[in-house]
Amino acid sequence: MKHSILLLFLAFSSLLNSQNDNLSDPKDIALSPIQNTKRNVLDLSGIWKFKKDSLNIGVKEQWYNGLTKTRSIAVPGSWNEQFDDMRDYLDWVWYETETYVPSNWKDQKVFLRVNDATYTANIWINGISVGYHEGCHVPFAFDISGYINWDKKNKIIIQVENQLSPERVPTGNVKGGSFETLPASNYDFFPYSGLNRSVELFSVPKSFIRDITVKTDYNEYVGVIDINVEKIGSYKTGNVYVYGGEKVIESSIKFIENQGVVKVEVPNVRLWGPKDPFLYTVKVTLGDKRNPVDIYELKAGVRKVSVNEKSILLNDEPVFLKGFGRHEDFPVLGRSSSNSLIVKDFELMKWTGANSFRTTHYPYDEENYNMADREGFLVIGETPGVGLYFLGDPESMEKRQRAMKRYITEMIYRDKNHPSIIMWCVANEPNDKAQLGQMGYTEDNDKKMAYEEFEKLFKQVRSLDATRLVMYVGVMFGPVDWFNLTDVIAINRYWGWYSSPGDIKTGANAISKELDRLHRKFKKPCMITEFGADAQAGLHAVNPEMFTEEYQKEFIKAYLDVADEKDFVTGMHVWNLADFKTSQGLIRFGGYNLKGVFTRDRRPKLAAWFLRNRWKEL
Ligand code: GCB
């Protein structure tokens, strides 16, 4: 009898441990981990153990108790770059690391934060299943306080998988989708997989500041900072301090339920902008003023973003966005975070005279936004909604919509306080057809349904954040009426490359006419969020020919010349800052997209020098 109870218990506990559909709560990523007298952070970056699970037997064999016969892997890192034998592998893998957790964190809540696991992740701490997350390029966190061995080694195991599927965002393996590629992504960048960003442990007091939302405005010389604080625990009051002005501004905050709001006025405000990216420091404390239980500090830029018929306005002045679409991409690193690469890319953008970029095609590592805040870059923050379409199997579509809604929440929760982000981009080139750029026929009912589904995403973004502009990027031959939803008309165009190949003049004519048409119809400012041509570095021709550096330069010049003639064009983003890795396919020589004005290892092509002359002069 005893024996069978024991067996039953073991069977039950192994069921409990084996997997867990406890989803992470997006609120737990609302504030990035910081170290101060009340909070701790421990970065778990390093070399972890790694094991491929191509038969998906790991759970059954209880690998979550500890991996055997492993190889080493860098975290952060993309497995497809570290292991040549796993370049195209997108299936199950397991990661393991160990860490001490000091007992002086014991009276706190301890979270595990994974800054990106592409695409699904299951987490075990000391053999106990903690939870599950689905989606890439956004962090997630779990409260793991209950599972920790204090002052001892703790085993952290993460199971990851990145299968491409029409049920996911970004979409993959779409029948009849774009062009045939390996891997079969429905988007044009390599599906780098794994723990691409850092993994951290952090602790907060048991009563703690859960979220802070800073919204800014100004009246003449007085800055207005609205600070919304959400807390956990029974404390009913707190304090807010703003540093950086003529004197420290202080205000108390009262909580009703767990929410508190304070409006702070900053006399003689220094507005944030590209020329003077001035940042104030906002400090929030919880509980007694002299002896608070929790403290959180963040940077805030006071600025206002608006729009008129012809321009995006920053602090009531028109701004012109000069810049790029980019990718988190580099040899060996794949898509993994690297502060050196972030700094380098900002240096290159500044060298060209750029003031702006779009986080194509996913939210970036957060250091990008910290840099942009400090350096005065104007950022379009984009969701991972690339290759998104609203047709076909309703179940798949519902899953994609669910993924999109979650991404929007996670992205805005994480990024909402960065003054550099002036616009949210709901999706890149969404379509009411499954095939990118396809001219095919869609039934009216389906068109209507697609519009309504897409509109829901816009509404969600606007309801989470009414202080920024909202747009999406329209594809060639895509549905035009969707621009009714946006504040700014943004289009990616390659007339003179994918169409009228070799004929820049015809391409430039086409873009000129199209811009006029769009502005006449919608009376909104327009921007070209992508334009460019592939160029093999070192390939030259006297008369510009496709794939030469001269053609790329002349293509970019022709589009910029067209934009210069139109006072309603509010920005031009060249595609791309640097060459990047993508799936193999007929139009991707060597598995690269070569539209970078810098090579993949960041050496300038002719077009980069051209932009430097043109943009530095502006
Ligand atoms: C686009 C896509 C981008 C591609 C680019 C190209 O419109 O948004 O992801 O890489 O075209 O080079 O074809």
XYZ file of C-alpha atoms and ligand atoms in Angstrom:
631
model
C 0.000 0.000 0.000
C 2.729 2.375 1.117
C 4.592 1.534 -2.034
C 1.673 2.338 -4.316
C 1.058 5.674 -2.561
C 4.711 6.508 -3.107
C 4.440 5.572 -6.775
C 1.300 7.644 -7.133
C 3.049 10.579 -5.481
C 6.055 10.218 -7.779
C 3.866 9.949 -10.838
C 1.920 13.014 -9.752
C 4.982 15.098 -8.964
C 6.691 14.158 -12.198
C 3.513 15.236 -14.000
C 3.676 18.524 -12.135
C 7.318 18.985 -12.984
C 7.140 17.843 -16.538
C 5.641 20.992 -17.993
C 3.577 23.867 -16.977
C 1.240 26.065 -18.925
C 1.580 28.860 -16.398
C 2.021 31.849 -18.697
C 4.239 34.734 -17.672
C 2.505 37.962 -16.625
C 3.524 40.895 -18.874
C 3.355 43.202 -15.828
C 6.443 41.453 -14.502
C 8.561 42.963 -17.300
C 7.200 46.478 -16.910
C 10.302 47.781 -15.126
C 13.766 46.631 -16.114
C 15.777 45.129 -13.291
C 18.060 47.580 -11.481
C 20.525 47.386 -8.633
C 20.080 49.732 -5.680
C 19.759 49.461 -1.905
C 16.349 47.772 -2.194
C 16.745 45.662 -5.326
C 19.280 43.252 -6.772
C 20.222 41.984 -10.226
C 22.376 39.042 -11.188
C 23.246 38.684 -14.875
C 23.474 35.014 -15.835
C 25.239 35.642 -19.146
C 28.055 33.200 -19.724
C 28.683 29.779 -21.166
C 25.815 27.419 -20.463
C 25.252 23.726 -21.124
C 23.274 22.927 -24.240
C 21.666 19.873 -25.752
C 19.715 19.262 -28.928
C 16.462 17.285 -28.587
C 15.509 16.531 -32.176
C 13.247 13.628 -31.095
C 11.527 15.774 -28.466
C 12.128 13.185 -25.752
C 13.572 15.561 -23.159
C 10.435 16.008 -21.092
C 9.690 12.294 -21.066
C 13.228 11.529 -20.003
C 13.111 14.288 -17.385
C 15.991 16.328 -18.739
C 14.676 19.135 -16.553
C 16.446 17.490 -13.632
C 19.821 18.031 -15.302
C 21.291 17.629 -18.773
C 23.854 14.975 -19.633
C 26.228 14.743 -22.608
C 25.979 18.430 -23.337
C 27.962 20.892 -25.410
C 28.806 24.464 -24.433
C 26.878 27.455 -25.693
C 27.175 31.193 -25.133
C 24.176 32.955 -23.620
C 23.253 35.372 -25.035
C 23.779 33.793 -28.419
C 22.061 32.248 -31.422
C 22.668 28.524 -31.734
C 22.471 28.717 -35.541
C 25.690 30.764 -35.638
C 27.627 29.024 -32.900
C 27.166 25.538 -34.342
C 27.609 24.960 -38.072
C 25.847 21.611 -37.749
C 22.769 23.412 -36.388
C 22.513 26.340 -38.793
C 19.045 25.427 -40.071
C 17.907 23.552 -36.956
C 14.804 25.145 -35.442
C 13.505 22.384 -33.194
C 13.751 21.496 -29.526
C 16.863 22.290 -27.507
C 17.698 22.532 -23.815
C 19.856 25.012 -21.896
C 21.212 24.654 -18.388
C 23.119 26.861 -15.967
C 23.674 26.966 -12.236
C 23.866 29.889 -9.890
C 24.097 30.633 -6.190
C 21.360 32.809 -4.772
C 22.499 34.577 -1.608
C 20.291 34.195 1.460
C 20.240 37.966 1.947
C 17.738 37.969 -0.929
C 15.546 35.660 1.124
C 13.053 38.201 2.390
C 12.514 39.431 -1.175
C 10.659 38.268 -4.239
C 13.063 36.758 -6.754
C 12.288 36.719 -10.467
C 13.934 35.039 -13.404
C 13.852 37.331 -16.430
C 14.626 35.982 -19.894
C 15.125 38.880 -22.287
C 14.455 36.827 -25.411
C 13.871 33.142 -26.003
C 13.054 32.631 -29.656
C 10.385 31.198 -29.922
C 8.877 29.132 -27.082
C 10.382 28.540 -23.679
C 9.651 26.236 -20.753
C 11.444 26.999 -17.508
C 12.451 24.683 -14.656
C 14.176 25.735 -11.452
C 15.741 22.897 -9.498
C 13.633 20.401 -11.416
C 10.356 22.210 -10.789
C 8.377 23.540 -13.692
C 7.859 27.286 -13.377
C 6.159 28.379 -16.537
C 5.951 28.891 -20.230
C 6.330 31.753 -22.695
C 5.627 31.995 -26.377
C 7.038 34.696 -28.623
C 10.346 36.231 -29.567
C 12.240 39.504 -29.072
C 10.346 40.417 -25.907
C 11.271 39.547 -22.333
C 9.284 37.539 -19.842
C 9.710 36.928 -16.124
C 8.539 34.499 -13.469
C 8.461 34.817 -9.706
C 10.672 31.909 -8.643
C 10.981 32.775 -4.933
C 9.315 29.531 -3.913
C 11.756 27.288 -5.763
C 15.117 28.610 -4.593
C 17.804 26.812 -2.585
C 19.306 29.691 -0.595
C 23.110 29.938 -0.458
C 23.293 26.865 -2.615
C 23.555 26.071 -6.277
C 20.311 26.418 -8.211
C 19.804 24.662 -11.498
C 18.066 26.719 -14.176
C 16.861 24.798 -17.192
C 15.226 26.333 -20.240
C 13.754 24.345 -23.089
C 13.450 26.334 -26.330
C 12.111 25.654 -29.800
C 11.689 27.832 -32.892
C 9.547 25.948 -35.391
C 8.257 28.099 -38.231
C 4.506 28.021 -38.457
C 1.590 29.955 -39.930
C 0.152 29.955 -36.398
C 2.998 32.059 -35.101
C 4.212 35.613 -35.447
C 6.395 36.089 -37.372
C 4.800 33.542 -39.653
C 6.638 30.684 -41.325
C 5.950 27.672 -43.493
C 3.103 29.504 -45.192
C 1.776 27.561 -48.184
C 2.182 29.717 -51.266
C 3.892 32.252 -49.043
C 6.448 34.740 -50.388
C 9.148 32.966 -52.336
C 10.553 29.556 -51.491
C 13.373 29.759 -48.982
C 15.316 27.591 -46.579
C 14.500 27.917 -43.699
C 10.928 28.569 -44.780
C 10.432 31.874 -43.015
C 7.699 34.130 -44.352
C 10.002 37.100 -43.775
C 13.400 38.251 -44.975
C 15.833 37.686 -42.101
C 17.363 34.555 -40.671
C 15.261 32.872 -37.956
C 18.077 32.969 -35.407
C 17.015 30.884 -32.449
C 17.591 30.443 -28.774
C 18.447 32.675 -25.863
C 19.415 35.650 -28.006
C 19.480 38.077 -25.100
C 20.615 37.949 -21.492
C 18.965 35.992 -18.704
C 18.824 37.673 -15.313
C 17.782 37.006 -11.757
C 16.432 40.028 -9.972
C 14.894 40.669 -6.618
C 12.435 43.239 -5.340
C 11.068 43.859 -1.846
C 7.865 41.951 -0.969
C 5.996 45.269 -1.149
C 7.269 46.849 -4.302
C 6.841 49.293 -7.154
C 5.497 47.178 -9.955
C 5.191 49.692 -12.746
C 5.804 53.348 -13.509
C 4.409 55.112 -16.556
C 5.759 58.548 -17.348
C 3.869 60.788 -19.752
C 5.118 64.227 -20.653
C 3.843 67.454 -22.120
C 4.544 71.173 -21.696
C 2.874 74.580 -21.663
C 5.249 77.182 -22.942
C 8.220 76.982 -20.566
C 6.678 74.633 -18.023
C 7.149 70.898 -18.470
C 4.408 68.607 -17.257
C 5.298 65.096 -16.150
C 2.489 62.700 -15.303
C 3.740 59.794 -13.264
C 1.507 56.762 -12.814
C 2.711 54.246 -10.270
C 1.438 50.759 -9.635
C 2.556 48.968 -6.492
C 2.088 45.691 -4.678
C 1.633 45.467 -0.919
C -0.215 47.345 1.792
C 1.710 50.632 1.812
C -0.636 53.491 0.976
C 1.807 56.296 0.218
C 5.066 57.031 -1.511
C 7.122 59.884 -2.905
C 8.216 61.091 -6.294
C 11.316 63.164 -7.023
C 12.377 64.747 -10.291
C 16.071 65.626 -10.612
C 17.795 67.592 -13.343
C 15.890 70.865 -13.249
C 16.741 74.066 -11.414
C 15.895 72.352 -8.167
C 14.721 68.930 -7.081
C 10.950 68.656 -7.421
C 9.249 66.571 -4.814
C 5.731 65.311 -4.431
C 3.967 62.753 -2.304
C 1.835 60.080 -3.878
C -1.245 58.363 -2.475
C -2.368 54.974 -3.640
C -5.951 53.976 -4.179
C -6.068 50.230 -4.514
C -2.601 49.769 -5.981
C -2.538 52.808 -8.258
C -1.203 56.296 -7.663
C -0.856 59.312 -9.932
C 1.194 62.465 -9.594
C 1.502 65.460 -11.875
C 4.783 67.326 -11.604
C 5.515 70.719 -13.145
C 9.042 71.549 -14.251
C 9.698 75.283 -14.628
C 12.037 76.379 -17.442
C 11.878 72.910 -18.860
C 14.582 71.566 -21.192
C 12.665 69.735 -23.868
C 14.036 66.447 -25.193
C 14.945 66.324 -28.895
C 17.736 65.331 -31.309
C 19.652 68.579 -30.704
C 19.373 68.449 -26.925
C 18.439 64.967 -25.693
C 18.159 66.124 -22.119
C 17.012 63.536 -19.612
C 15.516 64.171 -16.198
C 15.700 61.518 -13.500
C 12.436 60.371 -11.968
C 12.733 58.592 -8.638
C 9.782 56.867 -7.012
C 9.831 55.577 -3.448
C 7.246 53.445 -1.681
C 6.276 53.766 1.975
C 7.774 56.024 4.595
C 9.693 58.986 3.161
C 12.773 58.547 5.338
C 12.806 54.806 5.274
C 11.139 53.625 2.055
C 10.604 49.932 1.338
C 11.321 50.249 -2.364
C 13.033 52.721 -4.691
C 13.009 52.846 -8.477
C 14.729 55.387 -10.715
C 14.360 55.972 -14.434
C 15.230 58.586 -17.043
C 12.558 60.743 -18.630
C 12.704 63.169 -21.535
C 10.019 65.845 -21.630
C 8.652 66.009 -25.149
C 5.480 65.993 -27.169
C 4.798 64.162 -30.415
C 1.993 65.179 -32.747
C 1.180 65.313 -36.396
C -0.374 67.640 -38.947
C -1.265 67.085 -42.609
C 2.327 67.275 -43.745
C 4.687 66.529 -40.913
C 5.452 64.708 -37.745
C 5.894 67.332 -35.060
C 8.290 67.037 -32.160
C 7.646 69.708 -29.568
C 5.373 71.434 -32.075
C 8.135 71.698 -34.712
C 8.249 69.584 -37.893
C 10.950 66.926 -37.831
C 12.338 65.000 -40.754
C 13.333 61.406 -40.005
C 16.620 60.551 -41.731
C 17.776 57.076 -41.078
C 17.508 53.385 -41.556
C 15.801 50.132 -41.008
C 18.247 47.910 -39.156
C 18.638 44.349 -37.968
C 20.191 42.873 -34.879
C 22.594 40.829 -36.959
C 26.316 40.182 -37.046
C 28.641 37.274 -37.943
C 29.044 34.776 -35.097
C 26.580 36.708 -32.927
C 23.592 36.002 -35.150
C 20.789 37.934 -33.461
C 22.345 37.940 -30.015
C 22.784 41.090 -27.991
C 26.104 42.833 -28.052
C 26.683 46.251 -26.523
C 29.719 46.694 -28.773
C 27.547 46.233 -31.832
C 24.893 48.619 -30.515
C 27.491 51.323 -29.922
C 29.091 50.671 -33.307
C 25.778 50.941 -35.139
C 24.930 54.197 -33.408
C 28.373 55.509 -34.366
C 27.762 54.533 -37.997
C 24.313 56.088 -38.036
C 25.709 59.317 -36.612
C 28.544 59.205 -39.153
C 25.971 59.249 -41.964
C 24.075 62.111 -40.340
C 21.028 59.966 -39.507
C 18.708 60.961 -36.662
C 16.263 58.059 -36.688
C 15.660 54.330 -37.123
C 12.878 51.778 -37.049
C 13.330 48.639 -34.973
C 12.806 46.378 -37.967
C 11.179 43.902 -37.567
C 10.865 43.374 -33.810
C 11.521 45.165 -30.526
C 15.301 45.412 -29.996
C 17.467 44.786 -26.998
C 16.574 47.528 -24.521
C 20.059 49.087 -24.593
C 19.198 50.381 -28.078
C 16.462 52.555 -26.619
C 18.648 53.705 -23.705
C 21.247 54.774 -26.281
C 18.619 56.462 -28.458
C 17.288 58.378 -25.421
C 20.785 59.630 -24.616
C 21.828 60.332 -28.204
C 18.588 61.964 -29.333
C 17.537 59.426 -31.952
C 13.901 59.278 -33.040
C 12.755 55.690 -32.984
C 9.835 53.836 -34.511
C 9.212 50.875 -32.219
C 7.951 47.910 -34.205
C 6.235 44.698 -33.039
C 7.409 41.304 -34.379
C 4.373 41.452 -36.698
C 6.190 40.819 -39.961
C 4.782 38.537 -42.645
C 1.388 38.986 -40.970
C -1.690 38.158 -43.005
C -5.401 37.879 -42.315
C -6.601 35.050 -44.465
C -6.854 31.279 -44.528
C -7.471 28.845 -41.695
C -9.443 30.767 -39.004
C -7.811 28.873 -36.154
C -4.337 29.920 -37.306
C -5.488 33.459 -37.691
C -6.908 33.525 -34.207
C -3.592 32.272 -32.852
C -1.695 34.931 -34.748
C -4.023 37.602 -33.433
C -3.528 36.319 -29.893
C 0.239 36.442 -30.395
C 0.019 39.973 -31.782
C -2.081 41.205 -28.873
C 0.375 39.779 -26.439
C 3.356 41.286 -28.293
C 1.718 44.701 -28.268
C 1.194 44.503 -24.516
C 4.692 43.225 -23.814
C 6.376 45.760 -26.090
C 4.494 48.737 -24.689
C 4.923 47.605 -21.083
C 8.674 47.313 -21.579
C 9.327 50.336 -23.799
C 6.735 52.946 -22.872
C 9.072 55.245 -20.932
C 11.643 55.850 -23.652
C 11.349 59.401 -24.995
C 13.192 58.296 -28.146
C 10.213 56.212 -29.250
C 7.918 58.600 -31.060
C 5.790 56.086 -32.966
C 4.600 52.527 -32.605
C 4.566 50.437 -35.736
C 1.831 47.810 -35.453
C 3.159 45.618 -38.263
C 5.502 45.554 -41.213
C 3.786 44.893 -44.537
C 0.669 43.134 -43.234
C -1.588 41.941 -45.986
C -5.032 40.620 -46.742
C -3.256 38.086 -48.943
C -0.942 35.354 -47.710
C 1.717 36.158 -50.220
C 4.045 39.077 -49.795
C 3.532 41.586 -52.593
C 1.014 39.300 -54.307
C -1.446 41.017 -56.609
C -3.966 38.176 -56.298
C -7.677 38.540 -55.726
C -9.280 38.669 -52.267
C -13.040 38.339 -51.724
C -14.738 41.478 -50.385
C -15.860 39.691 -47.225
C -12.323 38.606 -46.478
C -11.041 42.103 -47.121
C -13.555 43.476 -44.657
C -12.671 40.875 -42.063
C -8.936 41.529 -42.523
C -9.452 45.248 -42.065
C -11.475 44.739 -38.906
C -8.957 42.361 -37.386
C -6.118 44.729 -38.144
C -8.096 47.637 -36.733
C -8.368 45.782 -33.408
C -4.586 45.846 -33.105
C -4.505 49.583 -33.745
C -7.157 50.135 -31.113
C -5.194 48.104 -28.613
C -2.031 50.143 -29.201
C -3.908 53.412 -28.892
C -5.661 52.328 -25.719
C -2.356 51.336 -24.100
C -0.564 54.499 -25.174
C -2.321 57.628 -26.380
C 0.840 59.749 -26.270
C 2.553 58.406 -29.366
C 1.737 58.200 -33.045
C 0.665 54.864 -34.428
C 1.379 53.565 -37.915
C 2.026 50.412 -39.874
C 4.153 49.881 -42.952
C 2.367 49.244 -46.227
C 3.649 46.751 -48.754
C 3.807 47.169 -52.551
C 0.366 46.210 -53.972
C -1.034 45.997 -50.419
C -4.490 47.207 -49.331
C -4.605 50.994 -49.506
C -7.649 51.686 -47.301
C -5.752 50.409 -44.244
C -3.996 53.788 -44.193
C -7.238 55.151 -42.739
C -6.040 53.657 -39.465
C -2.672 55.388 -39.285
C -1.295 58.769 -38.214
C 1.468 58.655 -40.796
C 1.457 56.917 -44.183
C 4.511 54.682 -44.237
C 5.445 52.585 -47.244
C 8.254 50.258 -48.258
C 8.994 50.715 -51.941
C 11.333 49.130 -54.423
C 10.151 50.460 -57.797
C 13.340 50.290 -59.845
C 14.466 47.153 -58.085
C 11.824 44.421 -57.759
C 9.795 46.118 -60.459
C 11.335 47.900 -63.474
C 14.654 46.304 -62.539
C 17.657 48.293 -63.732
C 15.537 51.356 -64.448
C 15.969 53.859 -61.641
C 14.296 56.656 -63.584
C 11.051 54.710 -64.045
C 11.221 53.650 -60.379
C 11.624 57.229 -59.186
C 8.732 58.355 -61.385
C 6.523 55.665 -59.938
C 7.338 56.555 -56.335
C 6.781 60.227 -57.035
C 3.309 59.619 -58.462
C 2.385 57.179 -55.742
C 3.358 59.577 -52.961
C 1.253 62.323 -54.554
C -1.709 59.973 -54.850
C -1.455 58.815 -51.241
C -1.160 62.296 -49.842
C -4.033 63.604 -51.950
C -6.269 60.775 -50.737
C -5.397 60.650 -47.033
C -4.024 64.116 -46.243
C -1.504 62.669 -43.861
C 2.281 63.034 -43.775
C 4.093 60.316 -45.667
C 7.353 58.531 -45.159
C 9.226 55.852 -47.025
C 10.222 53.391 -44.337
C 12.233 51.238 -46.756
C 13.865 51.848 -50.116
C 17.140 50.521 -51.410
C 18.962 48.131 -53.700
C 21.264 45.173 -53.117
C 24.936 45.920 -53.737
C 27.825 43.504 -53.593
C 30.619 45.461 -51.917
C 33.450 45.907 -54.428
C 31.295 45.447 -57.525
C 31.467 48.550 -59.712
C 30.260 49.822 -63.071
C 30.611 53.122 -64.915
C 26.936 53.011 -65.869
C 25.054 51.940 -62.760
C 23.965 48.335 -63.052
C 22.003 46.259 -60.568
C 24.064 44.863 -57.674
C 26.878 47.394 -58.134
C 27.668 49.989 -55.485
C 26.921 52.697 -58.052
C 23.390 51.407 -58.669
C 22.620 51.303 -54.965
C 23.892 54.851 -54.529
C 21.965 56.195 -57.549
C 18.799 54.403 -56.442
C 18.956 55.953 -52.985
C 19.769 59.364 -54.458
C 16.811 59.238 -56.855
C 14.360 58.458 -54.050
C 15.795 61.162 -51.778
C 15.531 63.657 -54.657
C 11.855 62.795 -55.116
C 11.223 63.215 -51.379
C 12.942 66.594 -51.361
C 10.365 67.929 -53.810
C 7.421 67.102 -51.569
C 6.718 69.058 -48.422
C 4.460 66.290 -47.064
C 7.246 63.704 -46.888
C 8.266 63.552 -43.242
C 10.947 60.876 -43.301
C 13.148 58.627 -45.408
C 14.582 55.409 -43.994
C 17.063 53.604 -46.216
C 16.864 49.816 -46.226
C 19.218 48.790 -44.576
C 21.988 50.065 -42.341
C 24.061 46.918 -42.948
C 23.933 43.718 -45.001
C 22.298 40.913 -43.044
C 21.805 37.179 -43.056
C 18.543 35.752 -44.293
C 17.143 32.430 -45.464
C 18.542 30.941 -48.689
C 16.561 31.704 -51.801
C 16.954 32.620 -55.427
C 17.126 36.352 -54.807
C 19.413 36.145 -51.782
C 22.957 35.621 -53.006
C 24.954 33.674 -50.398
C 21.984 33.800 -48.018
C 22.389 37.558 -47.529
C 20.279 40.587 -48.095
C 22.832 43.027 -49.518
C 20.831 46.243 -49.212
C 23.079 47.493 -46.411
C 24.920 50.728 -47.039
C 27.518 49.101 -44.803
C 28.684 45.537 -45.245
C 27.749 42.983 -42.635
C 31.080 43.663 -40.913
C 30.278 47.377 -40.993
C 32.503 48.754 -43.801
C 30.994 51.579 -45.861
C 29.827 51.098 -49.424
C 29.598 54.028 -51.822
C 26.022 54.707 -50.668
C 27.168 55.252 -47.072
C 29.613 57.953 -48.194
C 26.879 59.469 -50.343
C 24.461 59.617 -47.383
C 27.116 61.180 -45.204
C 27.555 63.997 -47.736
C 23.853 64.447 -48.199
C 22.572 64.154 -44.646
C 25.395 65.897 -42.850
C 24.733 68.897 -45.084
C 21.007 69.046 -44.300
C 10.717 44.544 -47.479
C 10.738 43.968 -46.129
C 12.147 43.675 -45.631
C 12.967 43.053 -46.755
C 13.038 44.038 -47.890
C 13.834 43.505 -49.096
O 9.791 45.175 -47.892
O 10.069 44.759 -45.188
O 12.066 42.832 -44.536
O 14.243 42.704 -46.320
O 11.741 44.322 -48.330
O 15.039 43.731 -49.149
O 13.242 42.848 -49.934
